[in-house]
Structure formats: C-alpha cells, structure tokens
Coordinates of C-alpha atoms in Angstrom, one line a residue:
Chain A
M1 CA 28.9 10.2 17.8
A2 CA 28.6 6.8 19.4
P3 CA 31.5 6.0 21.8
D4 CA 34.2 3.7 20.4
A5 CA 34.0 1.3 23.3
A6 CA 30.2 1.0 23.1
F7 CA 30.2 -2.6 24.0
S8 CA 32.2 -4.0 26.9
N9 CA 33.5 -7.0 25.0
I10 CA 34.1 -8.0 21.5
S11 CA 31.6 -10.9 21.5
D12 CA 28.7 -8.4 22.2
K13 CA 29.8 -6.3 19.3
N14 CA 30.0 -9.3 17.1
E15 CA 26.6 -10.4 18.2
F16 CA 25.2 -6.9 17.6
T17 CA 26.7 -7.0 14.1
K18 CA 25.0 -10.3 13.4
F19 CA 21.7 -9.0 14.7
A20 CA 22.0 -5.9 12.5
K21 CA 22.8 -8.0 9.5
F22 CA 19.6 -10.1 10.0
L23 CA 17.6 -7.0 10.7
A24 CA 18.7 -5.7 7.3
Y25 CA 17.9 -9.0 5.6
K26 CA 14.5 -9.3 7.2
G27 CA 13.7 -5.7 6.7
V28 CA 14.3 -6.0 2.9
Q29 CA 12.2 -9.2 2.9
V30 CA 9.3 -7.4 4.6
I31 CA 9.4 -4.5 2.2
V32 CA 9.6 -6.7 -0.9
E33 CA 6.9 -9.0 0.4
S34 CA 4.6 -6.1 1.0
R35 CA 5.0 -5.0 -2.7
K36 CA 4.2 -8.4 -4.2
G37 CA 0.6 -7.5 -4.2
V38 CA -0.4 -10.5 -2.2
K39 CA -2.6 -10.1 0.8
I40 CA -1.4 -12.2 3.7
E41 CA -4.4 -14.4 4.8
P42 CA -4.7 -16.5 7.8
N43 CA -2.9 -19.9 7.5
S44 CA -1.5 -18.7 4.2
K45 CA 2.1 -19.1 5.3
P46 CA 3.7 -22.5 5.7
H47 CA 4.3 -23.4 9.3
T48 CA 7.9 -22.7 10.1
S49 CA 10.1 -23.8 12.9
D50 CA 10.2 -21.8 16.1
S51 CA 13.7 -20.6 15.3
D52 CA 12.6 -17.7 13.1
W53 CA 14.7 -14.6 13.3
F54 CA 13.2 -12.0 15.7
N55 CA 10.3 -14.5 16.3
L56 CA 8.4 -13.2 13.3
Q57 CA 7.3 -15.3 10.4
I58 CA 8.9 -13.2 7.7
P59 CA 9.5 -14.8 4.3
D60 CA 13.0 -15.8 3.3
S61 CA 13.2 -15.5 -0.4
P62 CA 16.7 -16.5 -1.7
E63 CA 16.5 -14.0 -4.5
V64 CA 15.8 -11.2 -2.1
N65 CA 18.5 -12.3 0.2
Q66 CA 20.9 -12.4 -2.7
A67 CA 20.0 -8.8 -3.7
T68 CA 20.6 -7.8 0.0
K69 CA 23.8 -9.7 0.2
N70 CA 25.2 -7.9 -2.9
A71 CA 24.4 -4.5 -1.4
L72 CA 25.5 -5.4 2.1
P73 CA 29.0 -7.0 2.1
S74 CA 29.2 -9.4 5.0
D75 CA 32.6 -8.0 6.1
R76 CA 31.3 -4.4 6.3
I77 CA 27.8 -4.8 7.8
L78 CA 27.8 -1.9 10.2
E79 CA 29.9 0.4 8.0
T80 CA 27.4 -0.2 5.1
I81 CA 24.3 0.4 7.3
R82 CA 26.0 3.5 8.7
C83 CA 26.3 4.7 5.0
Q84 CA 22.7 3.6 4.5
L85 CA 21.1 0.7 2.8
H86 CA 18.2 1.4 0.5
V87 CA 15.4 -0.5 -1.2
E88 CA 13.9 1.4 -4.1
I89 CA 10.4 0.5 -5.3
S90 CA 9.5 1.6 -8.8
V91 CA 6.6 0.9 -11.2
Q92 CA 6.7 0.3 -14.9
T93 CA 3.7 0.4 -17.1
E94 CA 3.2 -1.8 -20.1
D95 CA 4.2 1.1 -22.3
G96 CA 7.6 1.3 -20.6
D97 CA 6.9 4.4 -18.5
E98 CA 8.8 4.1 -15.3
M99 CA 8.4 5.9 -12.0
V100 CA 10.2 5.5 -8.7
L101 CA 7.5 5.3 -6.0
E102 CA 9.4 5.1 -2.8
L103 CA 12.7 4.7 -1.2
W104 CA 13.1 2.7 2.0
T105 CA 16.3 3.2 4.0
L106 CA 17.9 1.4 6.9
K107 CA 20.6 3.5 8.6
L108 CA 22.6 3.6 11.8
D109 CA 22.6 7.1 13.1
D110 CA 25.8 7.7 15.2
A111 CA 24.2 10.6 17.0
Q112 CA 21.2 8.6 18.4
F113 CA 23.1 6.2 20.6
D114 CA 22.1 4.8 24.0
T115 CA 24.9 3.3 26.0
S116 CA 22.5 2.0 28.7
L117 CA 21.2 -0.8 26.4
K118 CA 23.7 -3.5 27.1
A119 CA 21.7 -6.8 27.2
M120 CA 21.9 -8.4 23.9
N121 CA 18.6 -10.3 24.3
T122 CA 16.9 -6.9 24.8
V123 CA 18.5 -5.5 21.7
Y124 CA 17.2 -8.6 19.8
F125 CA 13.7 -8.3 21.3
R126 CA 13.5 -4.6 20.4
M127 CA 14.8 -5.3 16.8
G128 CA 11.7 -7.6 16.5
I129 CA 9.5 -4.6 17.5
L130 CA 11.2 -2.4 15.0
L131 CA 10.5 -5.0 12.3
K132 CA 6.8 -5.0 13.4
S133 CA 6.7 -1.3 13.0
L134 CA 8.2 -1.7 9.5
I135 CA 5.6 -4.3 8.6
T136 CA 2.9 -1.9 9.8
I137 CA 4.2 1.1 8.0
T138 CA 4.6 -0.8 4.7
R139 CA 0.8 -1.0 4.5
I140 CA 0.1 2.7 4.7
T141 CA 2.0 4.2 1.8
P142 CA 0.4 4.7 -1.7
A143 CA 2.7 2.1 -3.2
Y144 CA 1.1 -0.6 -1.1
H145 CA -2.3 0.0 -2.7
L146 CA -0.8 0.2 -6.1
S147 CA 1.0 -3.1 -5.6
R148 CA -2.2 -4.8 -4.6
K149 CA -3.6 -3.9 -8.0
Q150 CA -0.7 -5.5 -9.9
R151 CA -2.5 -8.7 -10.6
T152 CA -5.4 -7.1 -12.4
E153 CA -3.6 -4.1 -13.9
S154 CA -0.8 -3.9 -16.4
F155 CA 2.1 -2.6 -14.5
T156 CA 5.0 -4.2 -12.8
I157 CA 6.5 -3.3 -9.5
F158 CA 10.3 -3.6 -9.3
Y159 CA 12.7 -3.3 -6.4
R160 CA 16.4 -2.9 -6.1
V161 CA 18.7 -2.8 -3.2
Y162 CA 21.7 -0.6 -3.0
N163 CA 23.9 1.2 -0.5
G164 CA 25.3 4.7 -0.2
E165 CA 23.7 8.0 -1.0
P166 CA 20.0 7.8 -1.6
K167 CA 18.8 8.8 -5.0
L168 CA 16.0 11.0 -3.8
K169 CA 15.7 13.1 -6.9
T170 CA 14.0 10.2 -8.6
L171 CA 11.0 10.7 -6.3
G172 CA 10.2 14.1 -7.8
D173 CA 9.7 17.3 -6.1
S174 CA 6.9 16.4 -3.8
V175 CA 8.1 13.8 -1.2
K176 CA 6.8 12.7 2.1
N177 CA 8.9 11.0 4.8
I178 CA 8.0 8.6 7.5
Q179 CA 10.2 7.0 10.1
A180 CA 9.1 3.6 11.2
G181 CA 10.5 3.8 14.7
I182 CA 14.1 4.1 15.9
L183 CA 16.0 1.7 18.1
K184 CA 18.7 3.4 20.1
T185 CA 21.7 1.1 20.7
P186 CA 25.2 1.7 22.1
L187 CA 26.5 2.0 18.5
G188 CA 23.8 4.4 17.3
G189 CA 20.1 4.6 16.4
L190 CA 18.9 1.9 13.9
C191 CA 16.0 3.1 12.0
F192 CA 13.9 2.4 8.9
T193 CA 12.6 5.4 7.0
V194 CA 10.6 5.7 3.8
S195 CA 10.5 8.6 1.4
Y196 CA 7.6 8.4 -1.1
R197 CA 6.4 10.5 -3.9
T198 CA 3.0 12.2 -3.4
N199 CA 2.9 13.6 -6.9
F200 CA 2.1 10.8 -9.3
S201 CA 2.2 12.9 -12.4
I202 CA 5.1 14.4 -14.2
S203 CA 4.1 17.9 -15.4
P204 CA 4.4 18.5 -19.1
N205 CA 6.0 21.9 -18.2
Q206 CA 9.1 20.0 -17.2
S207 CA 9.8 19.2 -20.8
K208 CA 10.8 22.8 -21.5
T209 CA 13.7 22.7 -19.2
D210 CA 14.5 19.0 -18.9
K211 CA 13.6 18.0 -22.4
T212 CA 11.5 15.3 -20.9
L213 CA 7.9 14.5 -21.2
L214 CA 6.1 11.6 -19.5
L215 CA 2.6 11.8 -20.6
K216 CA 1.2 9.0 -18.7
S217 CA 1.4 8.8 -15.0
D218 CA 0.1 6.3 -12.5
H219 CA -2.9 8.5 -12.0
F220 CA -3.9 6.2 -14.9
E221 CA -4.1 2.5 -14.6
L222 CA -3.2 1.0 -17.9
S223 CA -4.3 -2.1 -19.6
P224 CA -5.0 -5.4 -17.9
K225 CA -2.7 -8.5 -17.5
H226 CA 0.5 -8.7 -15.8
V227 CA 3.4 -10.0 -14.1
I228 CA 3.2 -10.2 -10.3
F229 CA 6.7 -9.4 -9.4
E230 CA 10.1 -9.3 -10.8
S231 CA 13.5 -8.4 -9.6
K232 CA 16.8 -8.2 -11.3
K233 CA 15.8 -8.1 -15.0
K234 CA 12.7 -7.2 -16.7
K235 CA 11.2 -10.0 -18.6
E236 CA 11.1 -9.4 -22.3
K237 CA 7.7 -8.4 -23.1
E238 CA 5.5 -10.3 -25.5
P239 CA 5.4 -8.5 -28.9
R240 CA 2.3 -6.4 -28.8
S241 CA 0.2 -5.4 -31.7
S242 CA 0.9 -1.8 -32.5
S243 CA -1.9 -1.5 -35.0
P244 CA -4.4 1.1 -33.9
I245 CA -7.4 -1.0 -35.1
D246 CA -7.4 -4.7 -35.7
L247 CA -10.4 -5.6 -37.8
N248 CA -9.9 -9.3 -37.1
K249 CA -11.2 -8.5 -33.6
P250 CA -14.7 -7.1 -32.9
L251 CA -14.7 -3.4 -32.1
R252 CA -15.6 -2.8 -28.5
Q253 CA -18.3 -0.4 -27.4
A254 CA -18.1 1.9 -24.4
A255 CA -20.2 1.2 -21.4
F256 CA -23.9 2.0 -21.4
V257 CA -24.1 2.4 -25.2
D258 CA -27.4 1.5 -26.8
E259 CA -26.1 -1.3 -29.1
V260 CA -29.3 -1.6 -31.2
A261 CA -29.5 2.1 -31.9
I262 CA -25.8 2.3 -32.8
S263 CA -26.0 -0.6 -35.2
K264 CA -29.1 0.8 -36.8
V265 CA -27.5 4.2 -37.4
I266 CA -24.4 2.6 -38.8
K267 CA -26.4 0.4 -41.1
E268 CA -28.4 3.4 -42.4
F269 CA -25.2 5.4 -42.8
L270 CA -23.5 2.6 -44.7
E271 CA -26.5 2.1 -47.0
K272 CA -26.2 5.6 -48.1
L273 CA -22.4 5.7 -48.3
P274 CA -20.3 3.5 -50.5
L275 CA -17.8 1.9 -48.2
P276 CA -14.2 2.3 -49.4
A277 CA -12.0 -0.7 -48.8
C278 CA -9.5 -0.4 -46.0
R279 CA -6.0 -1.5 -46.6
M280 CA -3.7 -1.6 -43.7
A281 CA -1.3 -3.9 -41.9
Q282 CA 1.5 -2.9 -44.2
S283 CA 3.2 -0.6 -41.8
K284 CA 2.9 -2.8 -38.7
A285 CA 6.4 -4.2 -38.5
P286 CA 8.4 -1.0 -37.9
E287 CA 6.1 0.1 -35.0
E288 CA 6.4 -3.3 -33.3
K289 CA 10.1 -2.9 -33.4
T290 CA 10.0 0.5 -31.8
N291 CA 7.9 -0.9 -28.9
D292 CA 10.1 -3.8 -28.3
S293 CA 13.3 -1.8 -28.1
K294 CA 12.0 -0.3 -24.8
S295 CA 11.0 -3.6 -23.2
T296 CA 14.4 -5.2 -23.5
Q297 CA 16.2 -2.8 -21.3
N298 CA 18.3 -4.5 -18.8
L299 CA 17.8 -3.5 -15.2
D300 CA 20.5 -5.1 -13.1
I301 CA 19.4 -4.3 -9.6
V302 CA 22.5 -4.1 -7.7
S303 CA 25.1 -2.6 -9.9
E304 CA 23.1 -0.3 -12.1
S305 CA 22.6 3.3 -11.2
P306 CA 19.0 4.2 -10.3
I307 CA 16.4 4.4 -13.0
S308 CA 15.9 7.9 -14.1
V309 CA 12.4 9.3 -14.5
E310 CA 13.8 11.7 -17.1
M311 CA 12.7 9.8 -20.1
P312 CA 12.5 10.7 -23.7
P313 CA 9.1 11.7 -25.0
K314 CA 6.9 8.7 -25.5
K315 CA 4.9 8.1 -28.7
F316 CA 1.4 9.3 -28.0
S317 CA -1.4 8.3 -30.2
G318 CA -4.0 10.4 -28.3
F319 CA -6.7 7.8 -28.8
R320 CA -7.4 4.6 -27.1
N321 CA -6.5 1.4 -28.8
E322 CA -9.4 -0.9 -28.9
N323 CA -7.5 -3.4 -26.8
E324 CA -6.9 -0.9 -24.1
P325 CA -9.4 -0.6 -21.3
P326 CA -10.8 2.8 -20.4
L327 CA -8.6 4.8 -18.2
K328 CA -9.5 5.2 -14.6
L329 CA -8.1 7.7 -12.2
L330 CA -6.3 6.3 -9.2
H331 CA -7.3 8.0 -6.1
F332 CA -4.1 8.7 -4.2
P333 CA -4.1 10.5 -0.9
F334 CA -2.7 14.0 -0.9
A335 CA -3.1 14.3 -4.7
D336 CA -6.6 15.7 -4.9
D337 CA -5.9 19.3 -5.0
H338 CA -3.1 19.1 -7.5
P339 CA -3.6 21.2 -10.7
I340 CA -2.6 18.3 -12.8
R341 CA -5.7 16.5 -11.7
E342 CA -7.9 18.6 -13.9
L343 CA -5.7 17.8 -16.9
A344 CA -5.9 14.2 -15.9
E345 CA -9.7 14.3 -15.9
F346 CA -9.7 15.9 -19.3
Y347 CA -7.3 13.4 -20.6
K348 CA -9.3 10.5 -19.2
D349 CA -12.6 11.8 -20.8
F350 CA -10.8 12.4 -24.2
F351 CA -9.1 9.0 -24.1
N352 CA -12.3 7.1 -23.1
A353 CA -14.3 8.3 -26.1
P354 CA -16.6 5.4 -27.1
H355 CA -15.7 3.1 -29.9
L356 CA -18.3 2.2 -32.5
K357 CA -19.0 -1.4 -33.1
L358 CA -19.8 -2.6 -36.6
S359 CA -22.3 -5.3 -36.9
D360 CA -21.1 -8.8 -37.8
E361 CA -22.8 -8.5 -41.2
H362 CA -20.8 -5.4 -42.1
K363 CA -17.6 -6.8 -40.7
T364 CA -17.9 -9.9 -42.8
C365 CA -18.6 -7.8 -45.8
N366 CA -15.6 -5.7 -45.1
E367 CA -13.4 -8.7 -44.7
N368 CA -14.6 -10.1 -48.0
K369 CA -14.0 -6.9 -49.8
E370 CA -10.6 -6.6 -48.3
L371 CA -9.6 -10.0 -49.6
E372 CA -11.0 -9.3 -53.0
M373 CA -9.4 -5.9 -53.6
S374 CA -5.8 -5.4 -54.3
T375 CA -3.6 -2.4 -54.1
D376 CA -4.1 -1.3 -57.7
D377 CA -7.8 -0.7 -56.9
L378 CA -6.9 2.8 -55.6
S379 CA -7.8 4.5 -58.8
K380 CA -11.2 2.7 -58.9
D381 CA -11.8 3.9 -55.3
L382 CA -11.1 7.5 -56.3
L383 CA -13.4 7.2 -59.3
L384 CA -16.1 5.8 -57.1
H385 CA -15.8 8.6 -54.6
E386 CA -15.8 11.2 -57.3
N387 CA -19.0 9.7 -58.7
S388 CA -20.5 9.6 -55.3
V389 CA -20.0 13.3 -54.6
R390 CA -23.6 14.1 -55.4
E391 CA -24.7 11.3 -53.0
F392 CA -22.5 12.8 -50.3
D393 CA -24.0 16.2 -50.9
E394 CA -27.5 14.8 -50.6
L395 CA -26.6 13.0 -47.5
L396 CA -25.2 16.1 -45.9
A397 CA -28.3 18.1 -46.9
D398 CA -30.4 15.4 -45.5
M399 CA -28.6 15.5 -42.2
C400 CA -28.9 19.3 -42.1
R401 CA -32.6 19.1 -42.7
S402 CA -32.8 16.4 -40.0
A403 CA -30.9 18.6 -37.5
E404 CA -33.2 21.6 -38.3
W405 CA -36.2 19.5 -37.9
N406 CA -35.0 18.3 -34.5
N407 CA -34.3 21.8 -33.4
N408 CA -37.9 22.8 -34.4
Chain B
M1 CA 4.8 2.6 38.0
N2 CA 3.8 5.4 35.7
A3 CA 1.3 4.9 33.0
R4 CA 1.4 6.4 29.6
S5 CA -1.9 7.5 28.3
I6 CA -2.5 8.3 24.6
A7 CA -5.8 9.5 23.2
F8 CA -6.9 9.9 19.6
E9 CA -9.8 12.1 18.8
M10 CA -11.5 11.0 15.6
S11 CA -14.7 11.7 13.8
M12 CA -16.2 9.1 11.5
E13 CA -19.4 7.6 10.1
G14 CA -21.2 5.1 12.3
R15 CA -20.3 2.2 10.0
Q16 CA -16.6 3.0 10.1
V17 CA -16.3 2.8 13.9
D18 CA -15.5 -0.9 14.1
E19 CA -12.7 -0.7 11.5
V20 CA -11.2 2.5 12.7
V21 CA -10.9 1.3 16.3
A22 CA -9.8 -2.2 15.2
S23 CA -7.0 -0.7 13.0
I24 CA -5.6 1.2 16.0
F25 CA -6.0 -1.5 18.6
H26 CA -4.7 -4.4 16.4
T27 CA -1.7 -2.3 15.4
V28 CA -0.9 -1.7 19.1
L29 CA -1.6 -5.4 20.0
F30 CA 0.7 -6.6 17.2
H31 CA 3.5 -4.6 18.7
R32 CA 2.6 -5.6 22.2
S33 CA 2.3 -9.4 21.6
S34 CA 5.1 -11.9 21.4
G35 CA 5.3 -15.5 20.7
K36 CA 4.5 -18.0 23.4
F37 CA 7.3 -18.2 26.0
T38 CA 8.7 -21.6 26.9
Y39 CA 10.7 -21.4 30.1
T40 CA 13.6 -23.8 30.4
N41 CA 14.2 -22.8 34.0
E42 CA 13.1 -19.9 36.3
E43 CA 15.0 -17.2 34.3
S44 CA 15.7 -18.7 30.9
Y45 CA 13.1 -18.9 28.1
S46 CA 12.7 -19.2 24.4
I47 CA 10.0 -17.4 22.4
R48 CA 8.0 -18.9 19.6
T49 CA 7.2 -17.3 16.3
V50 CA 4.4 -14.8 15.7
S51 CA 2.5 -14.8 12.4
Y52 CA 0.7 -11.8 11.1
V53 CA -2.1 -11.2 8.6
D54 CA -3.4 -8.3 6.5
V55 CA -6.9 -7.1 7.1
D56 CA -8.6 -5.0 4.4
C57 CA -11.3 -2.7 5.7
D58 CA -14.7 -2.6 4.0
F59 CA -15.8 0.9 4.9
I60 CA -12.4 2.7 4.6
D61 CA -9.7 2.4 2.0
F62 CA -7.2 1.0 4.5
T63 CA -5.3 -2.2 5.3
Y64 CA -3.8 -3.0 8.7
V65 CA -1.7 -5.8 10.1
C66 CA -2.7 -7.9 13.1
C67 CA -1.4 -11.0 14.8
E68 CA -2.6 -14.3 13.4
S69 CA -4.6 -15.4 16.4
E70 CA -8.2 -16.3 16.0
A71 CA -8.8 -16.0 19.8
L72 CA -7.3 -12.6 20.0
G73 CA -9.3 -11.4 17.0
R74 CA -12.5 -12.7 18.4
I75 CA -12.1 -11.0 21.8
V76 CA -11.1 -7.7 20.3
K77 CA -13.9 -7.8 17.8
R78 CA -16.5 -8.6 20.5
D79 CA -15.6 -5.7 22.6
I80 CA -15.4 -3.2 19.7
S81 CA -18.7 -4.4 18.2
D82 CA -20.4 -4.0 21.6
F83 CA -19.0 -0.4 21.8
S84 CA -19.9 0.4 18.2
E85 CA -23.5 -0.9 18.5
R86 CA -24.2 1.1 21.7
L87 CA -22.5 4.3 20.2
R88 CA -24.5 4.1 17.1
G89 CA -27.7 3.3 18.9
S90 CA -27.3 6.1 21.4
D91 CA -29.8 9.0 21.0
G92 CA -28.7 11.2 23.9
S93 CA -25.9 13.5 22.7
S94 CA -25.8 15.0 19.3
P95 CA -23.6 14.1 17.6
P96 CA -23.0 10.8 19.4
R97 CA -19.7 10.6 21.2
G98 CA -17.9 7.8 23.0
S99 CA -14.5 6.6 23.8
I100 CA -13.0 3.1 24.0
S101 CA -9.7 2.2 25.6
L102 CA -7.1 -0.5 25.3
E103 CA -5.4 -0.7 28.6
F104 CA -2.2 -2.7 29.3
F105 CA -1.7 -3.5 32.9
Q106 CA 0.3 -5.7 35.2
K107 CA -0.9 -7.5 38.3
R108 CA 0.6 -7.1 41.7
R109 CA 0.3 -9.9 44.2
A110 CA -1.9 -9.2 47.2
R111 CA -2.2 -10.8 50.5
W112 CA -5.2 -13.0 51.0
P113 CA -8.2 -12.3 50.9
F114 CA -7.6 -9.4 48.6
Q115 CA -7.5 -9.7 44.8
P116 CA -4.3 -8.9 43.0
E117 CA -4.0 -5.2 42.2
C118 CA -4.1 -4.3 38.5
V119 CA -1.7 -1.4 37.7
P120 CA -2.0 0.1 34.2
W121 CA 1.2 1.0 32.4
E122 CA -0.2 2.1 29.0
V123 CA -3.6 3.2 27.9
W124 CA -4.6 3.8 24.3
T125 CA -8.0 5.6 23.9
V126 CA -9.9 6.3 20.8
C127 CA -12.5 9.1 21.2
C128 CA -15.1 8.7 18.5
E129 CA -17.5 11.3 17.3
L130 CA -20.1 10.2 14.7
T131 CA -20.7 12.4 11.7
E132 CA -23.1 12.2 8.9
A133 CA -22.2 13.2 5.3
R134 CA -24.3 15.9 3.8
N135 CA -23.9 14.6 0.3
E136 CA -21.7 12.3 -1.8
Q137 CA -18.9 14.8 -2.1
D138 CA -18.9 15.5 1.6
M139 CA -18.8 11.7 2.2
H140 CA -15.8 11.3 -0.1
T141 CA -14.0 14.1 1.6
K142 CA -14.7 12.8 5.1
H143 CA -13.7 9.3 4.0
E144 CA -10.3 10.5 2.8
G145 CA -9.9 12.5 6.0
V146 CA -10.5 9.3 8.1
V147 CA -7.9 7.4 6.1
E148 CA -5.3 10.2 6.4
M149 CA -5.9 10.5 10.1
L150 CA -5.5 6.7 10.5
Q151 CA -2.2 6.8 8.7
D152 CA -0.9 9.5 11.0
K153 CA -2.1 7.5 14.0
I154 CA -0.3 4.4 12.9
V155 CA 2.9 6.3 12.4
F156 CA 2.5 7.8 15.8
I157 CA 1.9 4.4 17.4
T158 CA 5.1 3.0 16.0
E159 CA 7.0 6.1 17.2
I160 CA 5.6 5.7 20.7
I161 CA 6.1 2.0 21.0
N162 CA 9.7 2.1 19.8
R163 CA 10.6 4.5 22.7
H164 CA 10.4 1.5 25.1
E165 CA 9.2 3.5 28.1
Y166 CA 7.0 2.2 30.9
V167 CA 7.1 -1.3 29.6
P168 CA 7.3 -4.0 32.3
K169 CA 10.5 -6.0 32.6
M170 CA 10.6 -9.5 31.2
P171 CA 9.3 -11.7 34.1
S172 CA 10.7 -14.8 35.5
R173 CA 8.7 -18.0 35.1
S174 CA 6.7 -17.6 38.4
D175 CA 5.7 -14.0 37.5
A176 CA 4.9 -14.5 33.8
D177 CA 1.2 -14.5 34.5
L178 CA 1.5 -11.1 36.2
I179 CA 2.7 -9.5 33.0
F180 CA 1.5 -11.5 30.1
D181 CA -1.8 -13.1 29.2
T182 CA -0.7 -16.7 28.9
T183 CA -4.2 -18.1 28.1
Y184 CA -3.8 -17.8 24.3
S185 CA -2.4 -20.8 22.6
D186 CA -0.7 -19.1 19.7
I187 CA 0.6 -15.7 21.0
Q188 CA 1.4 -14.1 24.3
P189 CA 0.2 -10.5 24.6
Y190 CA 0.8 -8.3 27.6
L191 CA -2.2 -8.3 29.9
F192 CA -4.8 -6.0 28.5
K193 CA -8.4 -5.1 28.7
I194 CA -10.8 -3.1 26.6
H195 CA -13.4 -0.8 28.2
Y196 CA -15.5 2.0 26.9
N197 CA -17.5 5.0 27.9
L198 CA -20.4 6.4 25.9
S199 CA -20.6 9.9 27.5
G200 CA -17.6 11.1 25.4
A201 CA -15.2 11.3 28.3
P202 CA -12.3 8.9 28.4
P203 CA -13.2 5.8 30.4
T204 CA -12.0 5.3 33.9
S205 CA -9.1 2.9 34.0
V206 CA -8.8 0.0 36.4
G207 CA -5.9 1.6 38.1
N208 CA -7.6 4.9 38.5
T209 CA -10.6 3.2 40.0
V210 CA -8.3 1.4 42.6
R211 CA -6.6 4.7 43.5
K212 CA -10.0 6.4 43.8
L213 CA -11.2 3.6 46.1
I214 CA -8.1 4.0 48.3
R215 CA -8.5 7.8 48.4
D216 CA -12.1 7.5 49.3
T217 CA -11.3 5.0 52.0
L218 CA -8.6 7.3 53.5
S219 CA -10.9 10.3 53.4
L220 CA -13.5 8.7 55.5

C-alpha cells in the first residue's frame, strides 16, 4: 500500500494527478489511433507545436478525449485509475457478428510504489517512456494486423472506454496478457496492460450449454467495403440485398475456371434441357427486414455494459452469396494448432465452391422469358416437365454412357 | 558505472536479418531518444516533440515503430546492412553466425592529450544464426517462429527500459554532449554506436576494450 504522505507537498500531488490524467488521455489516444488501420508514414502528421504532452506527437481527437472524459471524471482521476480504466477493442462483421478482441487497462497499483521518485520532471519524463512502450506494444497484438485490413475488408473495429471491473469474460477462454511496462511512483505503479484473445473462433459446442452459436469467426475475412472507424454508435448499415442470387448481375466464376469450357458445357446442357422460368424476388422484403434489425443496435460506448459475445444463432445459408468474396483464413499467431482450424478449413472449401456463369446469350434469354411469363404459367411448366421426362431419361442415359466411356 | 548487457539469440533466414535487427534496434532507440533539448540556462531546458512512424517489414509479418528521423534511420540501416551482407556472404562457419550490438555509452572528459573515455551503460546484442528452410511448410513454421520471438523480445525490451536502471542522469548544458548525441537536427538519442562480430561471439564493447587496454598496460 502506498504511504498516505507520498508527496511532501500538495502541489506535487496535484501535479502528479494532472500528469496521470494526461497519461490516461494520451494512452487512450494511442490505443485508438493504432486501431484505425492507418499506417503512420513519415511526414503524415501535421507539424505541431513543441508543447505536446510527454514530448510525443500523439493525436488529440476530441471524440476520443470525450470518451475518456466520460469514463475518467476529472474530480476523481487517481481513484478512477486505481479502480482501473479500460479501453475495449471489438470487431463487428458485416453480418453483425461481434467479438471483443482485446482489453487495454491503465491501473495504479498501490503495492508497486517507489517513494524515492520525488522529482516531478522525472515522473513526467518516465511517463513519456511508458507511452512509448504502449505505442510499441500496440503494434504486436493480433488486433493491430486485423485493424490494418479494415479498409479492404468488411468489418468495423470499435472501441469503448469504461472504468471499474474489467469484462474479461468477453475475451473467451484463451487469453494472453502483456504488460507494457510499469512506472513506479510514490503513489503506486502506473501500468498499461493488454489482455487479448488468442482463440478467434467460437466453438459450436458452446451452443449446447450456452444456447449460443457464432458460426463465423474472424478466422474468416468477410466481404469487401467498409467503414474505417467508428466510436459511440454504429452507423446504420445500407440495406443489403438478401437474395441468394440476383440475376440482374452476372454470376461470378471462381478463380482459375476455364470460362470457355464451362460456357460450352452449359450451352450443351441447356440445349438438351428445356429451361423452366425462374420466379423469384417475391420473398425479398421480409429477409431484408431481418438483416436490418441487427444493424440498428445502439452501442453507447460509455454507459452501456460490454458487448456480449453470447449471441443468438445467426442465420446461416451455408452457401456463398454471389456478391461475397471467397473466404480466406486469417493467419493469427498462436492459433495454428487449434482443433477448430480443421473445421475452418473445411468450411472455407465448402463455402468457396465455384459459381457457374451463364453466358450473356442465355442470361438475356432468361430475362426475356421471365418478363413474358406470369405466375399462372406454373401448370404449363409442370406439363412441360412431364412431357420432357423421356428427354431427361435420355440425357441421363447419355451421361452414364459418357461416364462409362471415359472410364474405359 | 555498471553496464547492463542484454543478448537475444535468434535464428532466421538470411533475407530476414536486416528487418529482425532493425525491429529490435529501432524499438530500443525509440525509447532511448528524446526531442531536442533547448537549454534556457545551465540547468533548465525544454524538450521538443518526437514523432514516430510505423515500419512494415517485407520478409516477416511484423510492424515496428521508430522515431521519425531520416538521419537516424540512415545510420542504423547502413550499419545493419553492412553486418547483414557480410553475414550472408560468409562461408566459414556452418550455419553462419554473427552478432551485432547497439551500445549506449557516455563520455568522460580526459586530460589532454588523451581522448575522452567512452563508458558503456547499456548494450543490446542480437546473435543471429542463419537457417534455411527445407520446404515451404518448414519456411512457414520458421517464419511464424521468428515473428513470435520478435514479439517476445519487444515486450522484454519495454519491461527492461521501464526499470530505469543504469541510465545516466540528465546533464547540464555543458555536459549534454557527453550523454546525448546532439548532432541530429530532429531528435536527441543517447550516445550510441553499433558494432558487429561475425564469429558468433558477442562483439567486444568500447568500454571492455578500454578496460582490457588498461589491464594489459598494468600487467606489463
């Protein structure tokens, strides 16, 4: 326990409190800046005055400062830091899946005091070094690499600042801790620590006990686009097409597919098979509604309790929408030997099954037919199919013969 | 003054040497550099701001932070490249081994005609052993090993530096040049030098050389 009369005079204690306050403000700025997904390039920052706190050119975003201010009341700086100040970093995919990635904590540990450190300019100088350590450590956790991909992938990284007990349960069972240095002062040891998840999948087994199932994890990078960074509230997402196939758009082929061969096979197939008209787009509206309801959740950073990873089961189509890019596995350190990886590999292969592309000719044909045919054509379709049974049988026999011929 | 010596043993591919060593040395230098001092009188000074930049490595999946100083970057790169080229070109030992050190020292004034004595107070050494991957899987495994090892070293560096041991006191204006390298226009690192040894043994520091010289002189 730090001695009560740690500082010889009140002005030193006031000064220490002020330094601790700015250490917290700048610490949060450093953490948030590092998760914006922006690489700091030479000459990328505007030239500032030489009166920067701790002689470091750390950004001073008003929004981040406000979030810190709400969690760190100015009349209870040391008390709040003693009770711990946290910055939670979480990720949300386009589908609304959320996962807390890491939890940064600033605390004042009473047991780690050093009464020999009296000079306030030394305290200030060492706080600058502590911030440098924080800057360095923010680059080595998995969330840094993930945040750098935000601009090209479809997930958003969020942060929130709160004080009190850390919500470590949201990080899952497998957590790693790093301490980014400790500064021993007469009032206790000031230190930044980070706890981050090493398991980026949520096992389907959990659903038996927790009644939760999160089928997608950030082993998978989901569709392109997205927001760079947000804080307090999630932006309302653009309504997204929930139709599995939109024939107004060309179907996309998988990589390395022989386009000519595929279109030839399809052409031959369609010549032999009378193509029934597709009718769709009637059940679009309700699905869109379902998707939207998830995206309008309000995440008030400061006051709201932490986001839970225990989420209700997500709708899972099992197949890749044509607008979605193939899944890729993210390579996170420490995650290679996890049994879920095999499942992830299987899921990826299954999900990435190639899409067939119809030729423009057939697409136009389909579109025309679609326009011409109305819903009462159903009986005609059935009749047509019934009449074509013989053709189907012939086609099947032809294919069997062809397979036998190939085997021989 | 006592010197603290920290050595890291690491094995890596030849093409990774520059980036592994630079990651460690720049992390240390970032902590051991401050803004330029402006003395208002003999004892009072103000310190200017230090900017920092992110560096993405090409041959390892790693990003490190370094001071935004072109001159510092150039000098560190020159010394590391020199070491890396010689290590990779060496055909003596198998596998090739070498060590490179970042040594912080302070100068002590000496009477004419002697040169000021350089006394090291902290030495960071990276002992490199070059490996070759047997196949692609092996290369992938080794690559991940290097990244994990680097992460551990970076955490260790921050732990050591925040202990604030062995660091010289802030100098008065007249002694600033004995502690800091004041030749840079944008930052002010503690006096340092980089030296290397290709036999695999840690290089001999300036201070050790001086002590050895004195011992040899006395034993005559």
